[in-house]
Short mmCIF file of C-alpha atoms and ligand atoms in Angstrom, two decimals:
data_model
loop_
_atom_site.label_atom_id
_atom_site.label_comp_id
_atom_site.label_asym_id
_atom_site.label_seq_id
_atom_site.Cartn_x
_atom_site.Cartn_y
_atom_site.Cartn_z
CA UNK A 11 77.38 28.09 -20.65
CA UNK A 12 77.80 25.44 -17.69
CA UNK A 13 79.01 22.49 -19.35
CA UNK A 14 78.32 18.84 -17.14
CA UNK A 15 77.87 15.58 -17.97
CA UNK A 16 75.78 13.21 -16.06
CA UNK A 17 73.78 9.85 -16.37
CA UNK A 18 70.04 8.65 -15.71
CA UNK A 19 68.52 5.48 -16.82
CA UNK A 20 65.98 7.28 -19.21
CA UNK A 21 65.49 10.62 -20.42
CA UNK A 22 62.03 11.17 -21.78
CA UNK A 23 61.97 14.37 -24.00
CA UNK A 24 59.01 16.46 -24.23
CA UNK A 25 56.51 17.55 -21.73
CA UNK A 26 53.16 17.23 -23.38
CA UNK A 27 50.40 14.85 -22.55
CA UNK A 28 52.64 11.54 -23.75
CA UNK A 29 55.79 13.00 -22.17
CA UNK A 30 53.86 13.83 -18.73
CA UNK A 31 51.65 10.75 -18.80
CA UNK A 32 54.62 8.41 -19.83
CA UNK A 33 57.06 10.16 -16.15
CA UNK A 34 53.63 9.79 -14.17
CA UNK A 35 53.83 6.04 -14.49
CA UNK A 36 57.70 5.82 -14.53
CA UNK A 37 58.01 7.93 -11.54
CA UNK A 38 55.15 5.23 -9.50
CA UNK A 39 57.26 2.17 -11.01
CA UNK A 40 60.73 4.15 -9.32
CA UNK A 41 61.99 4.06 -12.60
CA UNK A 42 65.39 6.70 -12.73
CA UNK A 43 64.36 9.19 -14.77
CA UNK A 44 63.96 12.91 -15.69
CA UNK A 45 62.19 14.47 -18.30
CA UNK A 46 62.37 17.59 -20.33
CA UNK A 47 60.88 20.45 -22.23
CA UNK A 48 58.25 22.85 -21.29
CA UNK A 49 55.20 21.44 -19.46
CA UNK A 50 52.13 21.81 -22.30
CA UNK A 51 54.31 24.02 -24.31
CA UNK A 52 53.06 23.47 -27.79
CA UNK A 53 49.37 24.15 -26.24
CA UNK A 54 50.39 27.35 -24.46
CA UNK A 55 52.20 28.78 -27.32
CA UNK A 56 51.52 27.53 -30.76
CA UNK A 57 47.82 27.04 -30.29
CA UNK A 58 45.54 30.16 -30.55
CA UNK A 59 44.30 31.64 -27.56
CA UNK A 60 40.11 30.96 -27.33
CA UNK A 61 40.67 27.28 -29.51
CA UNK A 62 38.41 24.91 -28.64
CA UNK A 63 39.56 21.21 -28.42
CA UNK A 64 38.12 19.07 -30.95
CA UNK A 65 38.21 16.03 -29.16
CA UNK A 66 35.33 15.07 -26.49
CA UNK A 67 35.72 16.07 -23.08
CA UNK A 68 35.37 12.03 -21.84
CA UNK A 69 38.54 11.30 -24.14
CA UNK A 70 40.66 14.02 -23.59
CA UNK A 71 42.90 12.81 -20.19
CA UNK A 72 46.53 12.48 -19.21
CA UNK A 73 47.15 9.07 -18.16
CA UNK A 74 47.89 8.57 -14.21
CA UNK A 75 49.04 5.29 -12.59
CA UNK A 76 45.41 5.00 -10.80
CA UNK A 77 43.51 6.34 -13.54
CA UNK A 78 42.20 8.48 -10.80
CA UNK A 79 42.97 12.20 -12.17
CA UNK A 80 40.58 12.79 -15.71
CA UNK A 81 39.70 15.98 -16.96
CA UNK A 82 36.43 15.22 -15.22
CA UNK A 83 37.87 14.80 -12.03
CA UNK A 84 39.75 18.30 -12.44
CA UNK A 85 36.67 19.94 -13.76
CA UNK A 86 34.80 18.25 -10.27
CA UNK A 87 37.61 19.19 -8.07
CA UNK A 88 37.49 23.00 -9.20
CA UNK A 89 33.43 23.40 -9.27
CA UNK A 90 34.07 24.04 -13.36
CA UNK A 91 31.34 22.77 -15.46
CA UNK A 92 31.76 19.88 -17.17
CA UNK A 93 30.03 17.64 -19.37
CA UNK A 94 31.49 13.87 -21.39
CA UNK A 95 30.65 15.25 -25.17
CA UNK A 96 27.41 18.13 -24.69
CA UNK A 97 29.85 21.03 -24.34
CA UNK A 98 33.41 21.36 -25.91
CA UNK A 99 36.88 22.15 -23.85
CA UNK A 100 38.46 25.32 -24.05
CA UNK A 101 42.25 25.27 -24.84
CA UNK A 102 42.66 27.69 -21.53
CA UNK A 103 41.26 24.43 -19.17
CA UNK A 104 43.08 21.82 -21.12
CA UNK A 105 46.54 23.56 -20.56
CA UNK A 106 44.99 24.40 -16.92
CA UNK A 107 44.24 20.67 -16.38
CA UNK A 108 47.87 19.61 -18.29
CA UNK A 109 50.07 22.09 -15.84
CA UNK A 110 47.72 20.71 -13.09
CA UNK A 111 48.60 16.88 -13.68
CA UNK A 112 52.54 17.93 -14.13
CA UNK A 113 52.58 19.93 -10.59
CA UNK A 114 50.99 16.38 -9.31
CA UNK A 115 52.52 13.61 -10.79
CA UNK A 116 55.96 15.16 -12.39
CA UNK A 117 56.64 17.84 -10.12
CA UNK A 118 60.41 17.80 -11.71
CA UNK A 119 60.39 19.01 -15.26
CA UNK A 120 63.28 20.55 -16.65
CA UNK A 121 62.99 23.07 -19.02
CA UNK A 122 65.94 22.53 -21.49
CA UNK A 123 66.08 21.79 -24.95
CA UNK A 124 67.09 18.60 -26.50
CA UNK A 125 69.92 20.33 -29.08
CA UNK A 126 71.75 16.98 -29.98
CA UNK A 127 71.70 12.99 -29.34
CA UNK A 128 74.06 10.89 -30.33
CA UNK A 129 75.20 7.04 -29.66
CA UNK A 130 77.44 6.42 -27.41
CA UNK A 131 78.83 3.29 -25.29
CA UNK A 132 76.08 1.57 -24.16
CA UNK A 133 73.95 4.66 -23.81
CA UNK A 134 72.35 7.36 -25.79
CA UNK A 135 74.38 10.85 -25.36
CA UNK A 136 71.45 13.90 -25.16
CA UNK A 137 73.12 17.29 -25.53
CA UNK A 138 70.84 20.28 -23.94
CA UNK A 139 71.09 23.76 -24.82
CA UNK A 140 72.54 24.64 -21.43
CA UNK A 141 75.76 22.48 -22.32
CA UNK A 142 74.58 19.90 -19.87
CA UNK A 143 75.45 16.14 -21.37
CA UNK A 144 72.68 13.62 -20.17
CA UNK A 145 74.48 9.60 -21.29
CA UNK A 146 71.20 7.97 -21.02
CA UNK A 147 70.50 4.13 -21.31
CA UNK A 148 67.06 4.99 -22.71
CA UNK A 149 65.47 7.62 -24.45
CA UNK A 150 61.84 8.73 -25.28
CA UNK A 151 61.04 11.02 -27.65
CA UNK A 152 57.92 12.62 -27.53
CA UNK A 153 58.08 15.89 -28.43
CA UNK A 154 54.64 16.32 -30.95
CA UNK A 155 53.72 17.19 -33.81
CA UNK A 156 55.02 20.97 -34.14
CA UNK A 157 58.60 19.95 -35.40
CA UNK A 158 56.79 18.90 -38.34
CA UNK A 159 55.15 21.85 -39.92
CA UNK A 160 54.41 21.66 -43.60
CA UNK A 161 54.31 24.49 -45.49
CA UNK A 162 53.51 24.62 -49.31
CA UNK A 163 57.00 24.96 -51.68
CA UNK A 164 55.46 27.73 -53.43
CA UNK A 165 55.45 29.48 -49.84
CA UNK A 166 59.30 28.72 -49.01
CA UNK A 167 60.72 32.20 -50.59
CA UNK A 168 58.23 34.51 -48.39
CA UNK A 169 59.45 36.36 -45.81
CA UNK A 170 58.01 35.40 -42.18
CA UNK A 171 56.04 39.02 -42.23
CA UNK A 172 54.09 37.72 -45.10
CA UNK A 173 53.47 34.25 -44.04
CA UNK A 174 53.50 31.56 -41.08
CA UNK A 175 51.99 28.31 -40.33
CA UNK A 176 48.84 28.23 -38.52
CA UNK A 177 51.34 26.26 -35.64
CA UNK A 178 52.77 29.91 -34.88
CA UNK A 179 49.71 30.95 -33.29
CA UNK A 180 49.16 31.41 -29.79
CA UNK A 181 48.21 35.17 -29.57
CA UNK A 182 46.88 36.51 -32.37
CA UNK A 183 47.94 40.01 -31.58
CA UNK A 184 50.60 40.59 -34.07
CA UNK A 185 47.74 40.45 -36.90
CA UNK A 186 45.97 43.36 -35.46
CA UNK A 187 45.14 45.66 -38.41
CA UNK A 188 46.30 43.40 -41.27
CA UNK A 189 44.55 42.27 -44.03
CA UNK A 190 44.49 37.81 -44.01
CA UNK A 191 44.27 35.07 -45.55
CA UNK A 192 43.90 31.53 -44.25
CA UNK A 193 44.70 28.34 -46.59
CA UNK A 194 43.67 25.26 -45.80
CA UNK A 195 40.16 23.49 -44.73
CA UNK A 196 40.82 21.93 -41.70
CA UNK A 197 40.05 22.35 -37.69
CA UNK A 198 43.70 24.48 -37.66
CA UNK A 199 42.39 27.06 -40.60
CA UNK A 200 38.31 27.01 -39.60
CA UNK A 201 39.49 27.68 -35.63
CA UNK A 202 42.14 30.62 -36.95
CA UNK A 203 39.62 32.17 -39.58
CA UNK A 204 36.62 32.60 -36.75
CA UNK A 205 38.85 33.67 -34.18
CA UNK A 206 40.56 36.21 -36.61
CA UNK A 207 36.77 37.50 -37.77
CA UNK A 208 36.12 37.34 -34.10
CA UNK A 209 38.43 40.27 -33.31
CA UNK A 210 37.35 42.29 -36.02
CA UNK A 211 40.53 41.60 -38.44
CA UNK A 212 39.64 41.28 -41.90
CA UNK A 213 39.92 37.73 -42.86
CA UNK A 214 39.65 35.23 -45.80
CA UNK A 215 39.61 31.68 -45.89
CA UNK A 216 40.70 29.36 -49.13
CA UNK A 217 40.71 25.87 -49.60
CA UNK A 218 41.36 23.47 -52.17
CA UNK A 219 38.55 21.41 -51.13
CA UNK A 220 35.53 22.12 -52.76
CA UNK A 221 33.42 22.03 -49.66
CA UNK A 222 34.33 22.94 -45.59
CA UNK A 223 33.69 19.38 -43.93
CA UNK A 224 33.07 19.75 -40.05
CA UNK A 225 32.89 17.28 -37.00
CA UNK A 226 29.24 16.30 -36.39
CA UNK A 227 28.14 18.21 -33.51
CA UNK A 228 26.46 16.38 -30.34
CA UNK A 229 23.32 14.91 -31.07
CA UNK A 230 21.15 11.63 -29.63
CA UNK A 231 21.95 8.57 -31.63
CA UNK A 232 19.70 5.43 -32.24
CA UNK A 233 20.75 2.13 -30.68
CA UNK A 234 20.89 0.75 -34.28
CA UNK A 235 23.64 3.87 -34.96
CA UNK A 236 25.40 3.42 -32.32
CA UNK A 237 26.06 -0.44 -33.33
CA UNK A 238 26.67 0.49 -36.84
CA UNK A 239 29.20 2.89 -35.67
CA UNK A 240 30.74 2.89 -32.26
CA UNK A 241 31.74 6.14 -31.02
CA UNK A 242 35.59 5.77 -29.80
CA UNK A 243 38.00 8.11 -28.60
CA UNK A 244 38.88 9.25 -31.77
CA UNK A 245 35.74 8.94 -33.56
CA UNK A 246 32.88 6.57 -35.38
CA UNK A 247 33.04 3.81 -36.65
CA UNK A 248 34.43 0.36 -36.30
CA UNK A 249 38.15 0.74 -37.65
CA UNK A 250 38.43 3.78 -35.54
CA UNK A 251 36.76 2.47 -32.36
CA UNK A 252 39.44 -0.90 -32.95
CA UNK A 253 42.47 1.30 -33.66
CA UNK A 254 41.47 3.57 -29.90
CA UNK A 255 41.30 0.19 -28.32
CA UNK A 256 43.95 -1.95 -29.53
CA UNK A 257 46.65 0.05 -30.98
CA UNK A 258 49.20 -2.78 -30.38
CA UNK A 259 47.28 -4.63 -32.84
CA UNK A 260 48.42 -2.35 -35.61
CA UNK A 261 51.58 -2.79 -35.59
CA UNK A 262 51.44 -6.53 -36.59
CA UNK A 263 49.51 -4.91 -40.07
CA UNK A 264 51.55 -4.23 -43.15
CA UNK A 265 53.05 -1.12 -43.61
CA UNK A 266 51.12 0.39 -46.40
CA UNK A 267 47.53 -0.62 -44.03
CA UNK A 268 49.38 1.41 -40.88
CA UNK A 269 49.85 4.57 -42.71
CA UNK A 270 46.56 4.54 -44.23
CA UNK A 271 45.10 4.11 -40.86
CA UNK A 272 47.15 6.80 -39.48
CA UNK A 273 45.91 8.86 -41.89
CA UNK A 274 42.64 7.76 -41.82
CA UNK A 275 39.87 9.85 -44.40
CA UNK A 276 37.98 9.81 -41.46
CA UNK A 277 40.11 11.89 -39.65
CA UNK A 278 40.32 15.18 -41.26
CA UNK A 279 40.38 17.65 -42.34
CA UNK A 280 37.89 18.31 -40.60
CA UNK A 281 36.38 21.73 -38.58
CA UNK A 282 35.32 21.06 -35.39
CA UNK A 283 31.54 21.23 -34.67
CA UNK A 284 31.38 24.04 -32.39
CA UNK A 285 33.12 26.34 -34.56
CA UNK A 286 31.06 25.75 -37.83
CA UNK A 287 28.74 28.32 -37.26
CA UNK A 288 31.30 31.00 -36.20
CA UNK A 289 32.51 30.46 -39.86
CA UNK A 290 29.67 29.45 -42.50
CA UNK A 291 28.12 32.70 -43.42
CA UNK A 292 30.74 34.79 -40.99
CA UNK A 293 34.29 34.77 -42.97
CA UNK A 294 34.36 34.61 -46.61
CA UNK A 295 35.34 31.98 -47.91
CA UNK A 296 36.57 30.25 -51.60
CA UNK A 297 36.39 26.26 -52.10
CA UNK A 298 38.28 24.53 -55.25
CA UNK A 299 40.93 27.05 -55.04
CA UNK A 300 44.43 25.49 -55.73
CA UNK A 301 47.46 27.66 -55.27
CA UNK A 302 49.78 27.93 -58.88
CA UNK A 303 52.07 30.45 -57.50
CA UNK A 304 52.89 32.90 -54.64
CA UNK A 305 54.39 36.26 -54.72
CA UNK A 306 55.07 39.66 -53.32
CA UNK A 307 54.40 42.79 -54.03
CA UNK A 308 54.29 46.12 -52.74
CA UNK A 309 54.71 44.70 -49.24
CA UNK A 310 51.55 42.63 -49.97
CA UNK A 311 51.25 38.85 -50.59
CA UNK A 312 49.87 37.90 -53.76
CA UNK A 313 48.22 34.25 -54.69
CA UNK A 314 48.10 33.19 -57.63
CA UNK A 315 44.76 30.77 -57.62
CA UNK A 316 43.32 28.72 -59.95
CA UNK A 317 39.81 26.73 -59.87
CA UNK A 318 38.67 23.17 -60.49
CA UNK A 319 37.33 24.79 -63.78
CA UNK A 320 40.23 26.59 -64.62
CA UNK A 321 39.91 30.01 -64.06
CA UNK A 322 42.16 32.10 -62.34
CA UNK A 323 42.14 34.84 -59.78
CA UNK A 324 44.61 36.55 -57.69
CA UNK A 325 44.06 37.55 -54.67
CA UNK A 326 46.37 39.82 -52.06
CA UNK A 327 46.55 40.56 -48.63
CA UNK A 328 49.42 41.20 -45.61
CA UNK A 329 49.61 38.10 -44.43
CA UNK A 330 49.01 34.55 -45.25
CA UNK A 331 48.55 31.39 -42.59
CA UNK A 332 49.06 28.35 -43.94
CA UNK A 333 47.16 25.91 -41.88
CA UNK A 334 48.83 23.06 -43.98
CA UNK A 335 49.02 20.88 -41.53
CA UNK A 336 52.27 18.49 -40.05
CA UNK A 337 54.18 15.53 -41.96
CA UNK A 338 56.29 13.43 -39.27
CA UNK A 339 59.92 13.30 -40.71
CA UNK A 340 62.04 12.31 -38.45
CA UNK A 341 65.28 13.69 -40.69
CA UNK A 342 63.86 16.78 -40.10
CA UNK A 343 64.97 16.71 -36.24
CA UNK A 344 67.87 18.81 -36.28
CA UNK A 345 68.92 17.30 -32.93
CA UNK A 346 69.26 13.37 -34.37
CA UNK A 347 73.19 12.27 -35.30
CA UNK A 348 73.32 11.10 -38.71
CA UNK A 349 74.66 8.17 -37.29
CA UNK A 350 71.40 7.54 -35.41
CA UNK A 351 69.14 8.70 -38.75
CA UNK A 352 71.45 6.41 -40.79
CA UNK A 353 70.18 3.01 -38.12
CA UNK A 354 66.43 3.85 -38.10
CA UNK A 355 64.55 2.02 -39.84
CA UNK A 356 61.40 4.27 -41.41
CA UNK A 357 58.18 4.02 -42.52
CA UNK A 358 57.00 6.95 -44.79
CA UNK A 359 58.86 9.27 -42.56
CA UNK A 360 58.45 8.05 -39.27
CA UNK A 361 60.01 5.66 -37.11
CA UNK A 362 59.55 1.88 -37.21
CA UNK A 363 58.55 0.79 -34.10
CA UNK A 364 58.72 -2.35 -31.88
CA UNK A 365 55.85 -3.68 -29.65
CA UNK A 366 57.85 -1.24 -26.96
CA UNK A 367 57.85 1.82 -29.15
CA UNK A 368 61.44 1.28 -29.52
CA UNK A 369 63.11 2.54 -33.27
CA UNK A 370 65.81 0.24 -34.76
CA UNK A 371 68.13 2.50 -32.83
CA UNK A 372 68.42 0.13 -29.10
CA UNK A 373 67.52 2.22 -26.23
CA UNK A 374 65.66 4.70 -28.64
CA UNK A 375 61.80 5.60 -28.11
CA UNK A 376 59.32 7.48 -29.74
CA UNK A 377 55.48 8.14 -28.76
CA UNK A 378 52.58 10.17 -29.75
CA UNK A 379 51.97 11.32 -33.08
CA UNK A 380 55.65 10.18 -34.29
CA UNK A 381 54.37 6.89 -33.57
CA UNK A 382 51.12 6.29 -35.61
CA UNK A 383 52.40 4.96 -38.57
CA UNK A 384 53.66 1.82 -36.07
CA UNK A 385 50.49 2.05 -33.75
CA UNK A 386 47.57 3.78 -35.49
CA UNK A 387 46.10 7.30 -35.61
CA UNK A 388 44.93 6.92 -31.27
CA UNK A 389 48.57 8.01 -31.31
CA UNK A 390 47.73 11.50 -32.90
CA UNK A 391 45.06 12.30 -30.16
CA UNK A 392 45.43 12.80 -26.37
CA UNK A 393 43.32 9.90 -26.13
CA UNK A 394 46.57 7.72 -26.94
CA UNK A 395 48.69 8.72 -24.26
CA UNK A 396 47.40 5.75 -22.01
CA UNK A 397 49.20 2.82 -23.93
CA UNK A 398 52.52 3.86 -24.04
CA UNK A 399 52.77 5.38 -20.75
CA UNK A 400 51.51 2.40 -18.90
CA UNK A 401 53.06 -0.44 -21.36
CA UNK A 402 56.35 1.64 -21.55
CA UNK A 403 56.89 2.40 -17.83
CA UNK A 404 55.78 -1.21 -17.29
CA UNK A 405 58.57 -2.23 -20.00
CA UNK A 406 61.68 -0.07 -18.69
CA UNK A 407 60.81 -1.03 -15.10
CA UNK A 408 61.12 -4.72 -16.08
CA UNK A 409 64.55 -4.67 -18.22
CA UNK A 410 66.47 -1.55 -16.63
CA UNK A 411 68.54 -3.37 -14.01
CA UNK A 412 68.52 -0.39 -11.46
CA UNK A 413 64.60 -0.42 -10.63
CA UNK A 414 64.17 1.33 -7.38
CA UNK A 415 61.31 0.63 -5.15
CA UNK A 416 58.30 2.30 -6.48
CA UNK A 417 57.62 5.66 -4.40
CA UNK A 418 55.37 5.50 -1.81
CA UNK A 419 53.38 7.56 -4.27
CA UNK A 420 49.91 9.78 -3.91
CA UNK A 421 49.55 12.76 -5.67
CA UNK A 422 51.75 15.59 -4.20
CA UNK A 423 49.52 18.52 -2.94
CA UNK A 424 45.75 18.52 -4.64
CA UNK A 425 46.17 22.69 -4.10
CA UNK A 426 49.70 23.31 -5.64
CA UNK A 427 49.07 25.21 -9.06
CA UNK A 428 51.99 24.66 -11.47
C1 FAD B 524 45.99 22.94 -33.63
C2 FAD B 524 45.94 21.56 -33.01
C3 FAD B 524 44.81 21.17 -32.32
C4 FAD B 524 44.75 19.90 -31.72
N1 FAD B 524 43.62 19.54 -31.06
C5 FAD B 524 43.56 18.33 -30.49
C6 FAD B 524 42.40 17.93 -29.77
O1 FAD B 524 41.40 18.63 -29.69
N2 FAD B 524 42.40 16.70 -29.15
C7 FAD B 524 43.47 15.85 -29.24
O2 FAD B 524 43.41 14.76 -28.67
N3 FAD B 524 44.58 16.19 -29.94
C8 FAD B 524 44.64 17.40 -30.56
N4 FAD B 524 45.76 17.75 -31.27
C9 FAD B 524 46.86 16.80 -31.37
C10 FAD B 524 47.78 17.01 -30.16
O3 FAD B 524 48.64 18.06 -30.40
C11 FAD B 524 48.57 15.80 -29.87
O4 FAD B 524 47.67 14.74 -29.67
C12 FAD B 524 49.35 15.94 -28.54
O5 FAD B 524 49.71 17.25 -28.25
C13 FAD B 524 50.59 15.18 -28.63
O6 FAD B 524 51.19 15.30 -27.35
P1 FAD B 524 52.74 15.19 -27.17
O7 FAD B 524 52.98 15.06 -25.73
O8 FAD B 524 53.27 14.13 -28.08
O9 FAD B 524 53.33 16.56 -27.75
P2 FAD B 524 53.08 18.08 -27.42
O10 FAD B 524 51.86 18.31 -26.64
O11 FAD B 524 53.19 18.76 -28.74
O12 FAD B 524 54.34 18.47 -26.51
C14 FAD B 524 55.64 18.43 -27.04
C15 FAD B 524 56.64 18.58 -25.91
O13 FAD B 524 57.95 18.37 -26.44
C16 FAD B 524 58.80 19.44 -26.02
N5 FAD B 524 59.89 19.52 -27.00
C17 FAD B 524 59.82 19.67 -28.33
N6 FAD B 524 61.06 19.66 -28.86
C18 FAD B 524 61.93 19.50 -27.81
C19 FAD B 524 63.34 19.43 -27.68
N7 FAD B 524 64.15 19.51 -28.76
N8 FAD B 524 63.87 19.29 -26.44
C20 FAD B 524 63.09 19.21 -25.35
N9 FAD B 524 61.75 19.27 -25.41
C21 FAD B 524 61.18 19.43 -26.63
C22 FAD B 524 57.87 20.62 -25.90
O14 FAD B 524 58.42 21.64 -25.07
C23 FAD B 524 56.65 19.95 -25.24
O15 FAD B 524 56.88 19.81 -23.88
C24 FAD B 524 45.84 19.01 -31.85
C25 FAD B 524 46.99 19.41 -32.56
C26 FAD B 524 47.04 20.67 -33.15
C27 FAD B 524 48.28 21.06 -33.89
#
């Protein structure tokens, strides 16, 4: 393993939309800096193949210095149809669209792995897992949501041939012939359980809930609606439509407010509207169902279920997905010194952040979904990346001392595919 050691004024971890949005605009301002991870990796492989985004269309951009490159300006450029809210985005042109914007704006993306960071004089010390040692003066996490799978305790024993988290997911071929189970009621388990029925594997779906809740699909609304409540980025209503807008505002709220915002009922779980009719009346399903136990047997899986009335059931099958959902922790990021852990300041898990997204740690970032319990629930959407990647960028350019002239930037090649 080549082991070097080298310095940059900030390393900005992760490659998703926050990760790319946040180098677009550091890379215009001629802030130093290089970024890592794999370019939409999450969405390539830990999403399933034939998803459909749940988010609109209109609110589902990377942010870009000029606000010139949308989805809708992608969809134009390639002839590809494209409408604001009437018809939902495949996963396939989102990660088309993502790799696109990277080629453009952050052509230089190394794909390395963040394996430790630690203080050190003046700088943060990022270890990668080619032995390289970055000592950078800032550093941005933003690395999503899929360090943070939850699984159920009762689930902990099983081996990984009997059971994964719906965020293992991107082909769905090593289910072929199986007989599954899905638990859970949101977008993760209703998306898995129709695409599962939809290639002919035999599939169940239980939830705890005691009815499937999905997004309303797209429909005309009155003026009157519309005022009562204002469709935003992230959806109706007026606390949503304020926390899109103004997500700096939230942080000045007390912490118990931000992590019911970021958490907001609203929110989920929550199918998305395209695929309700793929499941109601497609894949069986059983509401009220709360798991007492979890076993093997015979090479099979075995729940042990009980109902809101209190009977019980068991049922089997080969394989169970747990589309639990995620639980920011930052103590479960094996790459974070105790030393660092031990000087962040948390709230319910998550960092504490200042108006620059910066932890309690100096020189120590951390946007998207780690930073919603600071910023609001925009931060859990792609819809948030705008914020931090202009207000950062703008930030570091002002207090890093080596800013170099901005690049005489325009978008690199409009024909270059990633
Ligand atoms: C199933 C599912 C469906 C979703 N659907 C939608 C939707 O329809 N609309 C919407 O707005 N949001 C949706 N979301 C939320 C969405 O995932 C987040 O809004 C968004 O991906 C966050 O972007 P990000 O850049 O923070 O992280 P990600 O897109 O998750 O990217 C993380 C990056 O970090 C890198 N990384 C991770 N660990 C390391 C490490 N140790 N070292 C180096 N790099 C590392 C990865 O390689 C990757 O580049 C969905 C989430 C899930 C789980």
């Amino acid at each position: 393993m080549a082991r070097s050691s080298t310095s940059v004024d900030v390393a900005v971890i992760g490659a998703g939309p926050y990760g790319l949005s946040l180098a677009a605009h550091l890379r215009a301002r001629g802030v130093e800096h290089r970024i890592f991870g794999e370019p939409m990796g999450p969405w390539k492989t830990n999403m399933p193949l034939g998803m459909l985004l749940k988010s609109y269309p209109w609110a589902t951009s990377l942010s870009d210095p000029e606000s010139e490159f949308d989805l809708k300006s992608f969809c134009t450029e390639r002839a590809l149809p494209y409408h604001d809210e009437l018809m939902p985005l495949p996963l396939s042109r989102f990660i088309d669209y993502g790799e696109t914007f990277q080629a453009r704006y952050v052509p230089a993306v190394e794909r390395k792995t963040l394996i430790a960071l630690e203080p050190g004089s003046g700088v943060l010390r990022a270890t990668f897992d080619d032995g390289e040692t970055v000592h950078a003066r800032r550093v941005v996490v933003s690395i999503g949501l899929h360090p943070f799978k939850r699984l159920p305790q009762e689930a902990a024993h099983l081996p990984t041939e009997l059971c994964s988290h719906s965020g293992e997911y991107g082909s769905l071929e090593t289910l072929d012939g199986s007989e599954v189970i899905v638990v859970g009621s949101g977008s993760s388990a209703t998306d898995l359980a129709a695409l599962i029925h939809e290639k002919g594997i035999a599939v169940s779906l239980i939830a705890r809930r005691p009815k499937l809740h999905f997004a309303d699909g797209p429909r005309h609304r009155s003026l009157f609606a519309r005022a009562a409540a204002p469709m935003s980025g992230i959806g109706h209503g007026w606390t949503l439509a304020t926390c899109a807008k103004y997500p700096q505002l939230i942080r000045h709220f007390s912490k118990d407010l931000r992590v019911r915002l970021a958490n907001h009922k609203a929110l989920g779980p929550l199918g998305g509207a395209f695929v309700k009719d793929r499941v109601v009346g497609q894949v069986p399903v059983r509401l009220s169902q709360a798991i007492r136990g979890v076993e093997t047997r015979n090479g099979k899986v075995v729940l042990d279920l009980v109902d809101s009335a209190g009977a019980r059931r068991s049922m089997r099958a080969d394989h169970v997905i747990f589309a639990t959902g995620y639980k920011v922790d930052v103590s479960r990021l094996g790459f974070l010194s105790q030393t660092l852990l031990h000087r962040m300041q948390l709230v319910d898990g998550a960092p504490q952040l200042s108006a620059h997204y910066e932890t309690t740690v100096p020189g120590l970032h951390f946007i998207g979904p780690a930073a919603a319990n600071s910023f609001g629930p925009v931060c859990r959407f792609v819809y948030g990346t705008d914020h931090p990647a202009r207000h950062l960028a703008r930030h570091l350019s002002t207090v890093l001392a080596r800013v170099r002239p901005a690049l005489q930037l325009r978008p690199l090649d409009r024909t270059v595919s990633p």
